XYZ file of C-alpha atoms in Angstrom:
574
model
C 20.751 -38.907 -17.757
C 21.814 -39.752 -21.294
C 20.120 -40.250 -24.661
C 20.779 -42.968 -27.257
C 19.635 -42.814 -30.855
C 16.707 -45.104 -30.233
C 15.703 -44.717 -26.615
C 16.026 -42.434 -23.634
C 17.982 -44.084 -20.827
C 16.704 -42.814 -17.508
C 19.303 -42.121 -14.843
C 19.674 -39.893 -11.806
C 16.627 -37.895 -10.799
C 14.350 -39.322 -13.506
C 15.136 -42.887 -12.396
C 14.553 -41.873 -8.767
C 11.093 -40.485 -9.606
C 10.181 -43.668 -11.476
C 11.477 -45.939 -8.691
C 9.343 -44.131 -6.132
C 6.284 -44.473 -8.388
C 5.967 -40.720 -8.732
C 6.182 -41.071 -12.514
C 5.778 -43.926 -14.939
C 8.784 -44.736 -17.094
C 6.937 -43.740 -20.262
C 5.947 -40.332 -18.826
C 9.476 -39.717 -17.560
C 10.973 -40.546 -20.981
C 8.503 -38.289 -22.774
C 9.103 -35.441 -20.275
C 12.861 -35.663 -20.798
C 12.524 -35.601 -24.587
C 10.089 -32.663 -24.518
C 12.327 -30.739 -22.116
C 15.187 -31.060 -24.616
C 12.969 -29.943 -27.509
C 11.682 -26.889 -25.617
C 15.146 -26.106 -24.218
C 13.770 -26.328 -20.704
C 15.148 -28.140 -17.672
C 13.669 -31.527 -16.777
C 12.425 -30.242 -13.403
C 10.891 -27.069 -14.874
C 9.047 -29.128 -17.494
C 7.601 -31.517 -14.868
C 6.292 -28.667 -12.721
C 5.091 -26.513 -15.618
C 3.072 -29.384 -17.108
C 1.788 -30.288 -13.610
C 3.133 -33.809 -13.893
C 4.506 -33.427 -10.370
C 4.439 -30.849 -7.591
C 7.567 -28.773 -7.056
C 7.907 -29.978 -3.465
C 7.870 -33.670 -4.496
C 10.491 -33.103 -7.188
C 12.696 -31.057 -4.853
C 12.678 -33.685 -2.075
C 13.434 -36.462 -4.559
C 16.303 -34.428 -6.054
C 17.714 -33.725 -2.600
C 17.795 -37.448 -1.746
C 19.161 -38.572 -5.109
C 21.842 -35.906 -5.543
C 22.793 -35.503 -1.896
C 22.177 -31.750 -2.098
C 20.423 -30.017 0.838
C 17.051 -28.439 0.054
C 16.915 -24.758 1.063
C 13.751 -22.763 1.777
C 14.428 -19.708 -0.366
C 11.519 -17.781 1.219
C 13.639 -17.317 4.360
C 16.618 -15.849 2.496
C 16.944 -12.111 1.889
C 17.919 -11.232 -1.671
C 21.098 -9.197 -2.044
C 20.830 -6.688 -4.942
C 24.620 -6.427 -5.151
C 24.855 -10.174 -5.798
C 21.890 -10.325 -8.194
C 23.447 -7.613 -10.353
C 26.360 -9.952 -11.107
C 24.173 -11.830 -13.613
C 22.378 -10.323 -16.588
C 18.559 -10.307 -16.361
C 18.214 -12.303 -19.593
C 20.446 -15.021 -18.182
C 18.401 -15.142 -14.961
C 15.188 -15.652 -16.923
C 16.746 -18.123 -19.350
C 17.957 -20.551 -16.699
C 15.579 -19.683 -13.813
C 18.652 -19.288 -11.661
C 19.029 -16.724 -8.897
C 22.367 -15.815 -7.254
C 21.925 -15.666 -3.492
C 25.335 -14.922 -1.978
C 29.052 -15.230 -2.585
C 31.964 -16.429 -0.503
C 35.274 -15.276 -1.874
C 35.282 -16.334 -5.531
C 32.387 -18.786 -5.115
C 28.896 -17.787 -6.212
C 25.976 -19.750 -4.776
C 23.054 -19.936 -7.197
C 19.498 -21.075 -6.388
C 18.205 -23.605 -8.946
C 15.459 -26.221 -9.008
C 17.641 -28.508 -11.154
C 21.230 -28.690 -9.857
C 22.121 -31.021 -12.767
C 21.640 -28.166 -15.247
C 25.401 -27.872 -15.798
C 25.182 -25.754 -19.002
C 23.441 -23.042 -16.969
C 26.134 -23.146 -14.281
C 28.855 -22.979 -16.918
C 27.245 -19.967 -18.597
C 26.905 -18.146 -15.274
C 30.517 -19.002 -14.456
C 31.651 -17.592 -17.811
C 29.784 -14.309 -17.299
C 30.715 -13.737 -13.649
C 34.263 -15.184 -13.782
C 33.419 -16.936 -10.503
C 33.140 -20.586 -9.505
C 29.462 -21.455 -9.269
C 27.728 -23.830 -6.909
C 24.055 -24.816 -7.137
C 21.660 -24.555 -4.191
C 18.561 -26.734 -4.499
C 15.238 -24.910 -4.143
C 11.633 -25.632 -5.085
C 10.640 -24.638 -8.623
C 7.483 -22.693 -7.675
C 9.294 -20.679 -5.010
C 12.098 -19.631 -7.315
C 9.508 -18.632 -9.926
C 7.838 -16.311 -7.402
C 11.158 -14.666 -6.618
C 11.983 -14.413 -10.313
C 8.730 -12.464 -10.776
C 9.789 -10.019 -8.065
C 13.178 -9.560 -9.682
C 11.492 -9.041 -13.071
C 9.209 -6.394 -11.553
C 12.227 -4.571 -10.203
C 13.800 -4.497 -13.647
C 10.508 -3.584 -15.393
C 9.664 -0.653 -13.131
C 13.103 0.860 -13.354
C 14.071 -0.079 -9.794
C 17.489 -1.041 -11.058
C 19.448 -3.324 -8.785
C 22.779 -1.936 -9.910
C 22.297 1.379 -8.153
C 21.838 3.334 -11.395
C 18.918 5.251 -10.025
C 19.774 8.605 -11.523
C 17.985 7.614 -14.728
C 14.526 8.368 -13.318
C 12.881 11.452 -14.783
C 10.223 13.905 -13.768
C 7.224 13.314 -15.989
C 6.493 17.026 -16.447
C 8.556 18.358 -19.341
C 9.294 21.767 -17.834
C 10.374 20.260 -14.553
C 12.302 17.577 -16.361
C 14.352 20.128 -18.281
C 15.009 22.085 -15.124
C 16.194 19.054 -13.218
C 18.470 17.882 -15.984
C 20.092 21.322 -16.141
C 20.570 21.211 -12.411
C 22.120 17.763 -12.574
C 24.427 18.694 -15.437
C 25.612 21.825 -13.693
C 26.502 19.978 -10.517
C 27.632 16.488 -11.351
C 29.054 15.948 -7.899
C 25.461 15.730 -6.611
C 24.814 12.549 -8.624
C 24.979 10.395 -5.432
C 22.317 12.649 -3.878
C 20.104 12.212 -6.945
C 20.518 8.445 -6.792
C 19.850 8.316 -3.044
C 16.626 10.350 -3.270
C 15.388 8.267 -6.199
C 16.228 5.074 -4.335
C 14.193 6.252 -1.333
C 11.204 7.032 -3.578
C 11.393 3.666 -5.313
C 11.872 1.730 -2.078
C 8.798 3.473 -0.650
C 6.723 2.487 -3.676
C 7.996 -1.091 -3.502
C 7.127 -1.391 0.219
C 3.662 0.118 -0.274
C 4.425 3.142 1.931
C 1.980 6.038 2.158
C 4.452 8.706 3.329
C 8.190 9.418 3.396
C 9.775 11.536 6.155
C 13.183 13.196 5.636
C 14.176 14.424 9.105
C 17.305 16.416 10.108
C 18.516 16.453 13.726
C 21.595 17.885 15.432
C 23.699 14.720 15.404
C 21.985 12.517 12.803
C 19.650 12.454 9.802
C 16.805 9.973 9.472
C 14.563 8.774 6.646
C 11.361 6.998 7.677
C 8.518 5.384 5.736
C 4.940 5.005 6.920
C 3.899 1.475 5.976
C 0.442 0.218 6.971
C 0.040 3.245 9.209
C 3.276 2.738 11.179
C 6.509 4.688 10.754
C 9.729 2.727 10.349
C 13.289 3.991 9.967
C 14.885 2.925 6.669
C 18.065 4.987 6.286
C 20.481 7.264 8.148
C 22.450 9.338 5.622
C 25.240 11.632 6.891
C 23.787 14.635 8.711
C 25.975 16.961 6.631
C 23.910 16.129 3.545
C 20.652 17.529 4.935
C 20.768 20.737 2.844
C 21.637 18.910 -0.379
C 18.866 16.376 0.177
C 16.361 19.171 0.796
C 17.576 21.062 -2.270
C 17.258 17.992 -4.508
C 13.688 17.315 -3.393
C 12.786 21.002 -3.833
C 14.157 20.969 -7.376
C 12.076 17.886 -8.173
C 8.925 19.521 -6.782
C 9.657 22.962 -8.298
C 9.936 24.804 -4.987
C 12.167 27.759 -4.118
C 15.529 26.213 -3.250
C 16.830 29.436 -1.682
C 13.878 29.805 0.719
C 14.508 27.829 3.919
C 12.619 29.914 6.476
C 8.982 29.239 5.598
C 7.002 26.072 4.793
C 6.455 25.248 1.135
C 4.134 22.832 -0.658
C 4.804 21.182 -3.993
C 4.175 18.145 -6.099
C 6.296 15.616 -7.984
C 5.202 13.484 -10.900
C 7.935 10.886 -11.163
C 8.278 8.760 -14.269
C 9.564 5.376 -13.147
C 9.242 3.548 -16.455
C 8.058 4.116 -20.010
C 4.439 3.410 -19.071
C 4.205 4.175 -15.354
C 4.448 7.318 -13.249
C 3.750 8.126 -9.617
C 2.628 11.356 -7.915
C 4.035 12.679 -4.647
C 2.716 15.562 -2.551
C 5.641 17.410 -0.942
C 5.586 19.524 2.213
C 8.630 21.273 3.702
C 8.830 22.669 7.235
C 11.780 24.559 8.802
C 12.976 22.893 12.016
C 15.766 23.689 14.457
C 18.411 21.777 12.488
C 17.187 22.056 8.904
C 14.118 21.460 6.794
C 11.972 18.433 7.449
C 10.319 17.157 4.289
C 7.285 14.873 4.190
C 6.176 13.308 0.915
C 2.755 11.691 0.521
C 2.449 9.063 -2.207
C -0.734 9.731 -4.157
C -2.178 6.531 -5.529
C -4.776 7.193 -8.238
C -5.778 3.524 -8.240
C -7.297 4.063 -4.771
C -10.226 5.859 -6.404
C -11.033 2.752 -8.403
C -11.334 0.503 -5.368
C -14.478 -1.549 -5.209
C -16.589 -0.572 -2.209
C -16.395 -4.192 -1.049
C -12.625 -3.807 -0.581
C -12.927 -1.027 2.007
C -14.099 -3.213 4.897
C -17.700 -2.093 5.404
C -20.063 -4.453 7.149
C -23.000 -5.360 4.851
C -25.418 -3.063 6.663
C -22.905 -0.175 6.680
C -22.273 -0.588 2.962
C -26.025 -0.514 2.280
C -26.437 2.654 4.371
C -23.621 4.415 2.508
C -25.006 3.423 -0.903
C -28.473 4.551 0.168
C -27.108 7.982 1.143
C -25.293 8.255 -2.198
C -28.518 7.491 -4.062
C -30.310 10.509 -2.564
C -30.787 13.338 -5.091
C -29.788 15.975 -2.521
C -28.454 16.320 1.001
C -25.048 16.020 2.632
C -22.748 13.057 3.332
C -19.928 13.761 5.785
C -16.849 11.611 6.441
C -14.799 12.269 9.551
C -11.568 11.024 11.031
C -7.929 12.034 11.593
C -5.370 12.616 8.848
C -4.480 9.366 7.130
C -7.669 7.538 8.103
C -8.772 6.953 4.505
C -11.440 9.668 4.238
C -10.397 10.640 0.697
C -10.530 7.039 -0.495
C -14.020 6.577 0.991
C -15.289 9.756 -0.633
C -13.721 9.014 -3.999
C -15.097 5.493 -3.966
C -18.519 7.115 -3.616
C -17.736 9.679 -6.336
C -16.583 6.870 -8.637
C -19.944 5.124 -8.136
C -21.807 8.359 -8.968
C -19.523 9.302 -11.898
C -21.892 8.821 -14.828
C -22.332 10.689 -18.102
C -25.650 12.223 -17.040
C -24.377 14.001 -13.901
C -22.103 16.999 -13.377
C -19.598 16.415 -10.552
C -17.288 19.170 -9.263
C -14.719 18.936 -6.470
C -12.725 21.522 -4.518
C -9.687 20.031 -2.793
C -6.469 21.101 -1.101
C -4.626 19.440 -2.689
C -6.209 17.371 -5.466
C -4.800 13.962 -4.514
C -6.502 11.647 -6.989
C -7.121 12.414 -10.642
C -10.501 11.062 -11.739
C -11.556 11.424 -15.407
C -15.085 12.759 -15.825
C -14.905 14.822 -12.627
C -14.209 18.593 -12.658
C -11.520 19.051 -10.021
C -10.426 22.427 -8.645
C -7.195 22.976 -6.710
C -7.776 25.238 -3.705
C -4.940 27.741 -3.215
C -5.360 30.455 -0.606
C -2.340 32.366 -1.987
C -4.154 33.019 -5.262
C -7.477 33.675 -3.548
C -9.046 30.356 -4.589
C -10.596 29.272 -1.293
C -13.085 26.478 -0.636
C -15.844 29.072 -0.278
C -14.955 30.790 -3.557
C -14.810 27.459 -5.398
C -18.217 26.470 -3.975
C -19.784 29.743 -5.098
C -18.395 29.142 -8.593
C -19.744 25.571 -8.624
C -23.268 26.767 -7.863
C -23.170 28.791 -11.073
C -21.949 25.787 -13.077
C -25.153 23.712 -13.103
C -23.897 21.113 -10.550
C -25.473 17.827 -9.529
C -22.833 16.585 -7.087
C -20.287 18.690 -5.198
C -17.338 17.386 -3.208
C -15.646 19.763 -0.764
C -12.279 18.523 0.447
C -12.842 19.820 3.965
C -15.259 22.090 5.832
C -12.879 24.308 7.782
C -14.879 27.423 8.579
C -18.339 28.922 8.836
C -18.340 30.398 5.325
C -17.486 27.087 3.634
C -19.862 25.133 5.861
C -22.678 27.610 5.302
C -22.411 27.479 1.497
C -22.148 23.661 1.533
C -25.242 23.359 3.744
C -27.135 25.782 1.514
C -26.181 23.765 -1.581
C -27.287 20.519 0.091
C -30.674 22.022 0.999
C -31.335 23.374 -2.505
C -31.278 20.183 -4.538
C -27.593 19.235 -4.697
C -25.697 16.240 -3.322
C -22.752 17.509 -1.248
C -19.921 15.347 0.101
C -17.225 16.566 2.476
C -14.933 15.781 5.419
C -14.335 17.133 8.912
C -11.783 16.364 11.596
C -13.646 14.949 14.606
C -13.334 11.803 16.698
C -16.659 10.163 15.866
C -19.902 10.677 13.972
C -22.017 12.355 16.720
C -19.257 14.903 17.430
C -19.331 15.945 13.765
C -22.822 17.400 14.112
C -21.999 19.386 17.243
C -18.726 20.570 15.660
C -20.726 22.164 12.824
C -22.939 23.904 15.384
C -19.773 25.188 17.122
C -18.682 26.679 13.769
C -21.832 28.782 13.814
C -24.025 26.845 11.388
C -27.693 26.927 12.400
C -28.924 23.650 13.976
C -32.032 23.755 11.792
C -29.886 23.867 8.627
C -27.804 20.908 9.814
C -30.859 18.863 10.773
C -32.548 19.335 7.412
C -29.471 18.896 5.204
C -27.206 16.152 6.593
C -28.251 12.650 5.537
C -25.362 10.551 6.815
C -22.185 10.931 8.883
C -19.444 8.336 8.703
C -16.489 8.160 11.096
C -13.601 5.895 10.222
C -10.154 4.631 11.149
C -7.632 2.382 9.437
C -6.073 -0.495 11.329
C -3.474 -2.966 10.174
C -4.769 -6.203 8.688
C -3.349 -9.462 10.034
C -1.182 -11.375 7.599
C -2.131 -14.912 6.591
C 0.573 -16.136 9.014
C -1.583 -14.973 11.971
C -1.749 -17.153 15.092
C -4.541 -17.775 17.590
C -3.995 -16.081 20.953
C -5.377 -17.158 24.299
C -6.991 -14.273 26.193
C -8.865 -14.836 29.482
C -12.642 -14.502 29.304
C -12.661 -11.711 31.891
C -10.200 -9.659 29.831
C -12.287 -10.128 26.683
C -15.401 -8.886 28.478
C -13.479 -5.845 29.740
C -12.404 -5.095 26.171
C -16.050 -4.838 25.137
C -17.004 -8.281 23.811
C -20.440 -9.563 24.781
C -21.009 -12.553 27.044
C -22.665 -14.637 24.317
C -19.788 -13.947 21.908
C -17.131 -15.092 24.390
C -19.117 -18.222 25.294
C -19.431 -19.262 21.638
C -17.191 -22.353 21.112
C -16.224 -21.040 17.660
C -15.072 -17.681 19.054
C -11.372 -17.088 18.383
C -9.024 -14.139 18.675
C -5.951 -13.911 16.468
C -2.753 -11.944 16.745
C 0.362 -11.367 14.607
C 2.946 -14.114 14.426
C 5.908 -12.721 16.440
C 8.475 -13.261 13.694
C 5.995 -12.733 10.821
C 6.800 -14.097 7.368
C 8.164 -12.942 4.017
C 4.765 -11.649 2.849
C 4.439 -9.219 5.757
C 8.188 -8.405 5.970
C 8.265 -9.968 9.448
C 5.754 -7.543 10.983
C 2.792 -9.923 11.234
C 0.558 -7.417 9.414
C -0.055 -6.899 5.705
C -2.234 -4.061 4.404
C -4.985 -2.231 6.256
C -8.710 -2.534 6.793
C -11.226 0.189 7.636
C -13.418 0.307 10.714
C -16.485 2.510 10.455
C -19.301 4.165 12.336
C -21.930 4.761 9.674
C -24.688 6.921 11.160
C -27.737 7.810 9.042
C -29.496 10.850 10.504
C -32.884 9.660 11.756
C -35.909 11.825 12.517
C -35.197 11.438 16.239
C -31.654 12.726 15.741
C -32.906 15.663 13.672
C -35.199 16.683 16.539
C -32.324 16.357 19.035
C -30.076 18.558 16.867
C -32.739 21.295 16.719
C -33.233 20.976 20.488
C -29.498 21.637 20.997
C -28.577 18.215 22.391
C -24.862 17.471 22.754
C -22.693 14.751 21.188
C -23.184 12.383 24.148
C -26.971 12.513 23.727
C -26.645 11.873 19.996
C -24.259 8.941 20.640
C -26.792 7.414 23.066
C -29.528 7.758 20.441
C -27.283 6.087 17.851
C -26.798 3.147 20.212
C -30.555 2.879 20.743
C -30.951 2.701 16.951
C -28.448 -0.147 16.770
C -25.627 1.820 15.140
C -22.271 0.337 16.242
C -19.626 2.868 17.253
C -15.994 2.649 16.148
C -15.029 0.439 19.092
C -17.815 -2.055 18.399
C -16.977 -2.111 14.674
C -13.344 -2.747 15.557
C -14.203 -5.647 17.847
C -16.247 -7.148 15.004
C -13.100 -7.084 12.840
C -11.212 -8.855 15.654
C -13.950 -11.467 15.901
C -13.740 -12.006 12.124
C -9.978 -12.576 12.380
C -9.101 -9.539 10.232
C -7.075 -7.684 12.848
C -5.798 -8.033 16.403
C -7.176 -6.719 19.680
C -3.867 -4.941 20.219
C -4.302 -3.072 16.932
C -7.879 -2.000 17.749
C -6.675 -0.664 21.120
C -4.035 1.327 19.248
C -6.498 3.160 16.980
C -9.684 3.329 19.108
C -9.981 4.191 22.793
C -11.673 1.852 25.245
C -14.809 3.339 26.754
């Protein structure tokens, strides 16, 4: 394409687009002139101004220039190759290096005729460059990911030792440690890389595990553990020591479990909290780190996966001036998020909210949070007694573990306070009988508890999900009703076997909650005082139309949110 003094002469791709009636000649001429003025590529200008779709331009360019069109979504980015080009140059030319062969660097571009860009990249890298044709919108998406990596400090050049602990005292201590033992710099970089990779993948936990013949690092992503690294087993003590220094634990103590916390500053404006737990094992200390995401407390209740009726029941229980709301489920089932979503709804200027937690996972402004620490004598029971002298309206107890804590919580709930807490039981009816087993009087439970909610988290199907064909008999055995299976619109979906880029080839992306929300009815209160067991209470819940966890899970399958396989993983068949 060339320009005369008086008129733009259309050649190459522009002429191709005009000949195929994708653009008029006047529009093509104007686009070319404006692209020059704005120092943009012709293709980028067309897509940015929505004169043409990126796919149409890419196919036309492929035919005209004889360059194959590559789907960049199916190519894994190589950080070692990306680091060859300065970030400013990447943004300037919207070019992304994908791989190299010898002294040849292959660069993804939406406009392979942008020779000045190729020349500039060649000058900086001292390598021969070759353009790979990709769609403009797809390269923009990848450019955003690369920009995020640079912005958050997840440097692609391996310089991960620059991360700091946000706490000044800890920061000074760590820097002294690093300066005094410079040979541990690779350990510092490796640990930081693991933390950043976990954040990038959306992991909830990191496991550093020493064994006799190997060492393993695993992340829990969407509820499932996956192995991500196998450092040399001989480094297990140095890795443990580095993490202990970061979390201000006793580095010399390897015989007893320790608990700590890390506040890691990953950029000028962003930091992340980690809860650290060490445990001595046969071949060294296993360390588990839980990523504490404060944004979870700000989730809208509609994002948690409640059915409309369940949501209404939970909100109704929260609106009561007194009584108890209990959330139950195993570790990692989202109990804290459910409770804090409720606390966030209640967090107003005219109420006094106090919480006792072990540990305090989410910092919520406007809420008085107390860290329970048995070593200093600050137990749940002691914190609760203190709260009752602090003019409370709403009290959150992290967990009811014993009779003393449960007794004080029940007493608070029956004397004009709203109390929220958690227990570890399998379903809602078992929660009530578990409290009786602790020694709490049935009458006190019956008059104080307003609602019990059991929950689980299951993996959410990615948008690449596929319909699966399951025989009618098998569906009925799984718990679906006859009328549901006979519905012509009834479909069951499963994960695509090879997944896609969004779900990192797992077929699942994110998680969704399944709930058993059980308001305590008058009939249930009578049954509790009569000493009925959990089975009797579960039968009564069914009579009142309260779906159990299995039924709630099957509803999520019916809605296409998760798979039958996933529900069977988290909830037993009856």
